[in-house]
Amino acid sequence: METNLIKKRQLVKYYLILPAAVLLIGTTVIPILYMLYTSLFRLDPVVFNGKWPFIGLGNYLYLIKNDPMFWTSLARTLKFLLYTVTPQIAVGLFLATLMYREFKGKRLVQTILLFPILATPIIVAMIWKYFFDFDTGFLNLMLKNIGLQPQPWLSTKGLPLVDAIPVLGPWLVNKFSLTYAFRTICFVNFWQWTPFCFLVLYSGMTSLPSEVYEASSIDGASAWQTFRYVTLPLLSKLIIAVVFIRVIDSLKVYAQIWVLFGNAETTRVINIHLYTLGFTTSDYGMASALGVIIILLIAAFVGVTIKLGGKGNAQ
Amino acid sequence: MKKGLTLLILCLVSAALFANGGNDSTEMDEGGKTITILCVTSPETEALKVAAEEFKKQNPGYDVIFNEQGRLGYFTNVTTQLVGGTDEFDLIQDNTTYMTELAAAGVLEPWDDYLNDPALTDLKVYDLDDLPVKLTYEGKIYCIPTDLSSQVYYYRKDLIDKPAETWDDLIANAKANTGTEETPYGAVVTAMTGGPEAPKIFYTVLWSYGGDVIDENGDVVINSEAARKAASVYRALKPYMPEDVTTYNYPKVFDAMKAGSVAQTGPFWNAAWNNLQKSDSEFKDKYSLALIPGVRQADGTIYRTPQTHGWGLMMNAQSKNKIAAWKFLYFATSVEGFNIRGANGGSIFRPSILGAPENAGNPYFPVMAETYSLARMEPLVPYYTKMHEILNQMVADILTTDKSLDDIFGRAEKDLNALKSRY
């Protein structure tokens, strides 16, 4: 009797998580499994004749071998990741270090710094789109007013300093996406999400134990040495967490690029290609296959980041 | 319990058989008199609604319901609903270029039986010859557009004395009018990739040099001398167009016209003429329109090939009210239907109306009459939207890179062949 009661009590925890588990499975696990299933079929309205033909890995092979946008958009996504996450973390850390000191008006600066993350990405991109317009944009009007040439911020032209390098310039522009358009995309993302990195890192800094700073001060460590050998190691776990969040977020980037350039081939990243396959060309099987690839890609990045985090902890 | 279960199964089987039988017998049945149209919010739909009111007056007892949706995701919705086998809609308004994909999927009803039934269609009054565009798939008509869109040439008549007749004229005019006090740009074309606009404009230039993307045998023929000549026109125009020309879609080119900042645009959509006339732009009277430029032939004539596409109503193969749906299709695309829609914002392309004496005073009508007589449609292939992906990449490469034209068209050819092999 008592054993039954204990068993029942033990089951309670499972009953309590059941609603959340059902919701999670229903909205995440089942759709992913279904996506995996549909990626093995030719889900293309043109060949629909009452049933969808099973083609095994055909969609995956076509994407890898024949889809001209697959590798291009994948490479662009990885460049986007590199060009946005790296400066976001670096500048976020720099701002956090600055804000760690006391100065007059600190609260006001902190509040202003947080404005960008409060805005919706779509609205942010729309505002910047107007700012960057060649003929009527605010930036070019300012440049004209101070006697400088307006710049084609939204064009796919190579950045002048790079493009002007003899022979190597166009190659660099092409290989590293050093165009105005891509810089604009990266800038908008940087502008919106650097404050997030700052916020998390600053919160981390404020919670660090003051004793270690007192000790380093007594030992005569310089500001740089304190940062390099005290702050940075203590923050490493948090930095990895921020990298982790930003990497996933950058791999998911969609709205900002969509607003700025739609699904133009010249600026298309992997998620916009996924949308195009699914909702422009109505090739649902191919879109499912790409969806699976994206999930695997994100999982790989997450795995690497966690592993790096683990190593950091061990050290 | 067992008895109840048996009875239930019997009922379900009977219901299924009855439903199946019902489907078969409705093939050419009168059906209901309420026609439901899945349509997109647009000026064309507004014009269609006015025609529907007249249709209801002339056909008491009939009703036309417009199930209107926004443009975002509309085409996907149409495809998904039709392929999913919906019978909620009798008619579907769609861009004509998507017709082949839907016809190939077997979700559209061909019009031939209705057109050839004297009880339903008076061919003398309907005058099929007065309808230059009929969309066919495997020899059957699936749509006659309600509205057509084609391309014309717009120029600032206060700056350009002689409108461009050839692509070389266009380039020369562009050069003379770039960076002036009046116009920063000598020319602009819709070159925003990712959508259908950039390939459609490229077709117009390509065809005029005798080239094509897919020939009549279905072979990929993009890697040609004609394509290289067409691309050379783009590259020659590049210095006289905005540096961010690949962000120019219809609204942006139209805005440039409204602001008077572009000396000429073309090929550009004919819809801009009426939109400009209705606008409050101070430059609306400074623009004129003419036939698109082309290529001068040995006999001195100009070979022009404006691309055309349109909106049309297509009949759902699963519709339960096919006869009623046909009656409305017949009315909407009749001379009367065209006149009603044309007077209410729809586009007119019946030559008999465009060439009518009462329209001779408006420069738009004679230009459009000639444009439609020259107009061509893109190859109606089932992989149309996927083909645009490749063509967009090609146009982007022409305008934004220094890649050799051999490389660009070689790649396009390879990609198109790979795509074609799937169908």
CSV table of N, CA, C and O in Angstrom, one decimal, chain A residues 217-283:
chain,number,residue,atom,x,y,z
A,217,SER,N,45.0,44.3,-7.7
A,217,SER,CA,45.5,45.6,-7.5
A,217,SER,C,46.7,45.6,-6.5
A,217,SER,O,47.6,46.4,-6.7
A,218,ILE,N,46.6,44.8,-5.4
A,218,ILE,CA,47.6,44.7,-4.5
A,218,ILE,C,48.9,44.2,-5.1
A,218,ILE,O,50.0,44.7,-4.9
A,219,ASP,N,48.7,43.2,-6.1
A,219,ASP,CA,49.9,42.7,-6.8
A,219,ASP,C,50.5,43.6,-7.8
A,219,ASP,O,51.4,43.3,-8.4
A,220,GLY,N,49.8,44.8,-8.0
A,220,GLY,CA,50.3,45.8,-8.9
A,220,GLY,C,50.0,45.6,-10.4
A,220,GLY,O,50.8,46.0,-11.2
A,221,ALA,N,48.9,44.8,-10.6
A,221,ALA,CA,48.6,44.5,-12.0
A,221,ALA,C,48.1,45.8,-12.7
A,221,ALA,O,47.4,46.6,-12.1
A,222,SER,N,48.5,46.0,-14.0
A,222,SER,CA,48.0,47.1,-14.8
A,222,SER,C,46.5,46.9,-15.2
A,222,SER,O,46.0,45.7,-15.0
A,223,ALA,N,45.9,47.9,-15.7
A,223,ALA,CA,44.5,47.7,-16.2
A,223,ALA,C,44.4,46.6,-17.2
A,223,ALA,O,43.4,45.8,-17.2
A,224,TRP,N,45.3,46.6,-18.2
A,224,TRP,CA,45.3,45.6,-19.2
A,224,TRP,C,45.5,44.2,-18.6
A,224,TRP,O,44.8,43.3,-19.0
A,225,GLN,N,46.5,44.1,-17.7
A,225,GLN,CA,46.7,42.8,-17.1
A,225,GLN,C,45.5,42.3,-16.3
A,225,GLN,O,45.2,41.1,-16.3
A,226,THR,N,44.9,43.2,-15.6
A,226,THR,CA,43.7,42.9,-14.9
A,226,THR,C,42.6,42.3,-15.8
A,226,THR,O,42.0,41.3,-15.6
A,227,PHE,N,42.5,43.0,-16.9
A,227,PHE,CA,41.5,42.6,-17.9
A,227,PHE,C,41.8,41.3,-18.5
A,227,PHE,O,41.0,40.3,-18.6
A,228,ARG,N,43.1,41.2,-18.9
A,228,ARG,CA,43.6,39.9,-19.6
A,228,ARG,C,43.6,38.7,-18.7
A,228,ARG,O,43.2,37.6,-19.1
A,229,TYR,N,44.1,38.9,-17.5
A,229,TYR,CA,44.3,37.7,-16.6
A,229,TYR,C,43.2,37.5,-15.5
A,229,TYR,O,43.2,36.5,-14.9
A,230,VAL,N,42.3,38.5,-15.4
A,230,VAL,CA,41.3,38.3,-14.3
A,230,VAL,C,39.9,38.3,-15.0
A,230,VAL,O,39.2,37.4,-14.9
A,231,THR,N,39.6,39.5,-15.6
A,231,THR,CA,38.2,39.6,-16.1
A,231,THR,C,37.9,38.6,-17.2
A,231,THR,O,36.9,37.9,-17.1
A,232,LEU,N,38.8,38.5,-18.2
A,232,LEU,CA,38.5,37.6,-19.3
A,232,LEU,C,38.4,36.2,-18.9
A,232,LEU,O,37.4,35.5,-19.3
A,233,PRO,N,39.3,35.6,-18.1
A,233,PRO,CA,39.1,34.2,-17.7
A,233,PRO,C,37.8,34.0,-16.9
A,233,PRO,O,37.1,33.0,-17.1
A,234,LEU,N,37.5,35.0,-16.0
A,234,LEU,CA,36.3,34.8,-15.2
A,234,LEU,C,35.0,34.9,-16.1
A,234,LEU,O,34.0,34.3,-15.8
A,235,LEU,N,35.1,35.7,-17.2
A,235,LEU,CA,34.0,35.9,-18.0
A,235,LEU,C,33.9,34.8,-19.1
A,235,LEU,O,32.9,34.8,-19.9
A,236,SER,N,34.9,34.0,-19.3
A,236,SER,CA,34.9,33.1,-20.4
A,236,SER,C,33.7,32.3,-20.6
A,236,SER,O,33.2,32.1,-21.8
A,237,LYS,N,33.1,31.8,-19.5
A,237,LYS,CA,31.9,31.0,-19.7
A,237,LYS,C,30.7,31.8,-20.2
A,237,LYS,O,30.0,31.3,-21.1
A,238,LEU,N,30.7,33.0,-19.8
A,238,LEU,CA,29.6,33.9,-20.2
A,238,LEU,C,29.8,34.3,-21.7
A,238,LEU,O,28.8,34.4,-22.5
A,239,ILE,N,31.1,34.6,-22.0
A,239,ILE,CA,31.4,34.9,-23.4
A,239,ILE,C,30.9,33.8,-24.3
A,239,ILE,O,30.3,34.0,-25.4
A,240,ILE,N,31.3,32.6,-23.9
A,240,ILE,CA,30.9,31.4,-24.8
A,240,ILE,C,29.4,31.3,-24.9
A,240,ILE,O,28.8,31.1,-25.9
A,241,ALA,N,28.7,31.6,-23.8
A,241,ALA,CA,27.2,31.6,-23.8
A,241,ALA,C,26.7,32.7,-24.8
A,241,ALA,O,25.8,32.4,-25.6
A,242,VAL,N,27.3,33.8,-24.8
A,242,VAL,CA,26.8,34.9,-25.7
A,242,VAL,C,27.2,34.5,-27.1
A,242,VAL,O,26.3,34.7,-28.0
A,243,VAL,N,28.3,34.0,-27.3
A,243,VAL,CA,28.7,33.5,-28.7
A,243,VAL,C,27.7,32.5,-29.2
A,243,VAL,O,27.2,32.6,-30.3
A,244,PHE,N,27.4,31.6,-28.3
A,244,PHE,CA,26.4,30.5,-28.6
A,244,PHE,C,25.1,31.1,-29.0
A,244,PHE,O,24.5,30.7,-30.1
A,245,ILE,N,24.5,32.1,-28.3
A,245,ILE,CA,23.2,32.7,-28.6
A,245,ILE,C,23.3,33.4,-29.9
A,245,ILE,O,22.5,33.3,-30.8
A,246,ARG,N,24.4,34.2,-30.1
A,246,ARG,CA,24.6,35.0,-31.3
A,246,ARG,C,24.8,34.2,-32.5
A,246,ARG,O,24.3,34.5,-33.6
A,247,VAL,N,25.5,33.1,-32.4
A,247,VAL,CA,25.7,32.2,-33.5
A,247,VAL,C,24.4,31.6,-34.0
A,247,VAL,O,24.1,31.7,-35.2
A,248,ILE,N,23.6,31.1,-33.1
A,248,ILE,CA,22.3,30.6,-33.4
A,248,ILE,C,21.4,31.6,-34.1
A,248,ILE,O,20.8,31.4,-35.1
A,249,ASP,N,21.5,32.8,-33.5
A,249,ASP,CA,20.6,33.9,-34.0
A,249,ASP,C,21.1,34.3,-35.4
A,249,ASP,O,20.3,34.6,-36.2
A,250,SER,N,22.4,34.4,-35.6
A,250,SER,CA,22.9,34.8,-36.9
A,250,SER,C,22.6,33.7,-38.0
A,250,SER,O,22.4,34.1,-39.1
A,251,LEU,N,22.7,32.5,-37.6
A,251,LEU,CA,22.3,31.4,-38.5
A,251,LEU,C,20.8,31.5,-38.9
A,251,LEU,O,20.4,31.1,-40.0
A,252,LYS,N,20.0,32.1,-38.0
A,252,LYS,CA,18.6,32.2,-38.3
A,252,LYS,C,18.2,33.5,-39.0
A,252,LYS,O,17.1,33.7,-39.2
A,253,VAL,N,19.2,34.3,-39.3
A,253,VAL,CA,18.9,35.7,-39.8
A,253,VAL,C,18.0,35.6,-41.0
A,253,VAL,O,18.1,34.8,-41.9
A,254,TYR,N,17.0,36.5,-41.0
A,254,TYR,CA,16.0,36.4,-42.1
A,254,TYR,C,15.4,37.8,-42.3
A,254,TYR,O,15.6,38.4,-43.4
A,255,ALA,N,14.7,38.3,-41.3
A,255,ALA,CA,13.9,39.5,-41.4
A,255,ALA,C,14.7,40.7,-42.0
A,255,ALA,O,14.2,41.4,-42.9
A,256,GLN,N,15.8,41.0,-41.4
A,256,GLN,CA,16.6,42.2,-41.8
A,256,GLN,C,17.0,42.1,-43.2
A,256,GLN,O,16.9,43.1,-44.0
A,257,ILE,N,17.5,41.0,-43.7
A,257,ILE,CA,17.9,40.9,-45.1
A,257,ILE,C,16.7,40.9,-46.0
A,257,ILE,O,16.8,41.5,-47.1
A,258,TRP,N,15.6,40.3,-45.6
A,258,TRP,CA,14.4,40.3,-46.4
A,258,TRP,C,13.9,41.7,-46.6
A,258,TRP,O,13.6,42.1,-47.7
A,259,VAL,N,13.9,42.5,-45.6
A,259,VAL,CA,13.4,43.9,-45.7
A,259,VAL,C,14.4,44.7,-46.6
A,259,VAL,O,13.9,45.5,-47.4
A,260,LEU,N,15.7,44.5,-46.4
A,260,LEU,CA,16.6,45.3,-47.1
A,260,LEU,C,16.7,44.9,-48.6
A,260,LEU,O,16.8,45.8,-49.5
A,261,PHE,N,16.7,43.6,-48.9
A,261,PHE,CA,17.0,43.2,-50.3
A,261,PHE,C,16.0,42.1,-50.8
A,261,PHE,O,16.3,41.5,-51.8
A,262,GLY,N,15.0,41.7,-50.0
A,262,GLY,CA,14.1,40.7,-50.5
A,262,GLY,C,14.9,39.4,-50.6
A,262,GLY,O,15.8,39.1,-49.9
A,263,ASN,N,14.5,38.6,-51.6
A,263,ASN,CA,15.3,37.3,-51.8
A,263,ASN,C,16.2,37.4,-53.0
A,263,ASN,O,16.4,36.4,-53.7
A,264,ALA,N,16.8,38.6,-53.2
A,264,ALA,CA,17.7,38.8,-54.2
A,264,ALA,C,18.9,37.8,-54.1
A,264,ALA,O,19.4,37.6,-53.0
A,265,GLU,N,19.3,37.3,-55.2
A,265,GLU,CA,20.3,36.3,-55.2
A,265,GLU,C,21.7,36.9,-54.7
A,265,GLU,O,22.5,36.1,-54.2
A,266,THR,N,21.9,38.2,-54.9
A,266,THR,CA,23.1,38.8,-54.6
A,266,THR,C,23.4,38.9,-53.1
A,266,THR,O,24.5,39.1,-52.6
A,267,THR,N,22.3,38.8,-52.3
A,267,THR,CA,22.5,38.9,-50.8
A,267,THR,C,21.8,37.8,-50.1
A,267,THR,O,21.7,37.8,-48.9
A,268,ARG,N,21.5,36.8,-50.8
A,268,ARG,CA,20.7,35.7,-50.2
A,268,ARG,C,21.5,34.8,-49.3
A,268,ARG,O,22.5,34.3,-49.6
A,269,VAL,N,20.9,34.6,-48.1
A,269,VAL,CA,21.5,33.7,-47.1
A,269,VAL,C,20.7,32.4,-47.1
A,269,VAL,O,19.6,32.4,-47.7
A,270,ILE,N,21.1,31.4,-46.3
A,270,ILE,CA,20.5,30.1,-46.4
A,270,ILE,C,19.0,30.1,-46.0
A,270,ILE,O,18.2,29.4,-46.7
A,271,ASN,N,18.7,30.9,-45.0
A,271,ASN,CA,17.3,30.9,-44.6
A,271,ASN,C,16.4,31.5,-45.7
A,271,ASN,O,15.2,31.1,-45.9
A,272,ILE,N,16.9,32.5,-46.4
A,272,ILE,CA,16.1,33.1,-47.4
A,272,ILE,C,16.0,32.2,-48.6
A,272,ILE,O,14.9,32.1,-49.3
A,273,HIS,N,17.0,31.4,-48.8
A,273,HIS,CA,17.0,30.4,-49.9
A,273,HIS,C,15.9,29.4,-49.5
A,273,HIS,O,15.2,28.9,-50.4
A,274,LEU,N,15.9,29.0,-48.2
A,274,LEU,CA,14.9,28.0,-47.8
A,274,LEU,C,13.4,28.5,-48.1
A,274,LEU,O,12.6,27.8,-48.6
A,275,TYR,N,13.2,29.8,-47.7
A,275,TYR,CA,11.9,30.4,-48.0
A,275,TYR,C,11.6,30.4,-49.5
A,275,TYR,O,10.5,30.0,-49.9
A,276,THR,N,12.6,30.7,-50.3
A,276,THR,CA,12.4,30.8,-51.8
A,276,THR,C,12.1,29.4,-52.3
A,276,THR,O,11.1,29.3,-53.1
A,277,LEU,N,12.8,28.4,-51.9
A,277,LEU,CA,12.5,27.0,-52.3
A,277,LEU,C,11.0,26.6,-52.0
A,277,LEU,O,10.3,26.0,-52.8
A,278,GLY,N,10.7,26.9,-50.7
A,278,GLY,CA,9.4,26.5,-50.2
A,278,GLY,C,8.2,27.3,-50.7
A,278,GLY,O,7.2,26.8,-51.1
A,279,PHE,N,8.4,28.6,-50.7
A,279,PHE,CA,7.2,29.5,-51.0
A,279,PHE,C,7.3,30.3,-52.3
A,279,PHE,O,6.3,31.0,-52.6
A,280,THR,N,8.4,30.3,-53.0
A,280,THR,CA,8.4,30.9,-54.3
A,280,THR,C,8.4,29.9,-55.4
A,280,THR,O,7.5,30.0,-56.3
A,281,THR,N,9.2,28.9,-55.3
A,281,THR,CA,9.2,27.9,-56.3
A,281,THR,C,8.4,26.7,-56.0
A,281,THR,O,8.2,25.8,-56.7
A,282,SER,N,7.8,26.7,-54.8
A,282,SER,CA,6.9,25.7,-54.3
A,282,SER,C,7.5,24.3,-54.4
A,282,SER,O,6.8,23.3,-54.7
A,283,ASP,N,8.8,24.1,-54.2
A,283,ASP,CA,9.4,22.8,-54.2
A,283,ASP,C,9.5,22.4,-52.7
A,283,ASP,O,10.6,22.6,-52.1
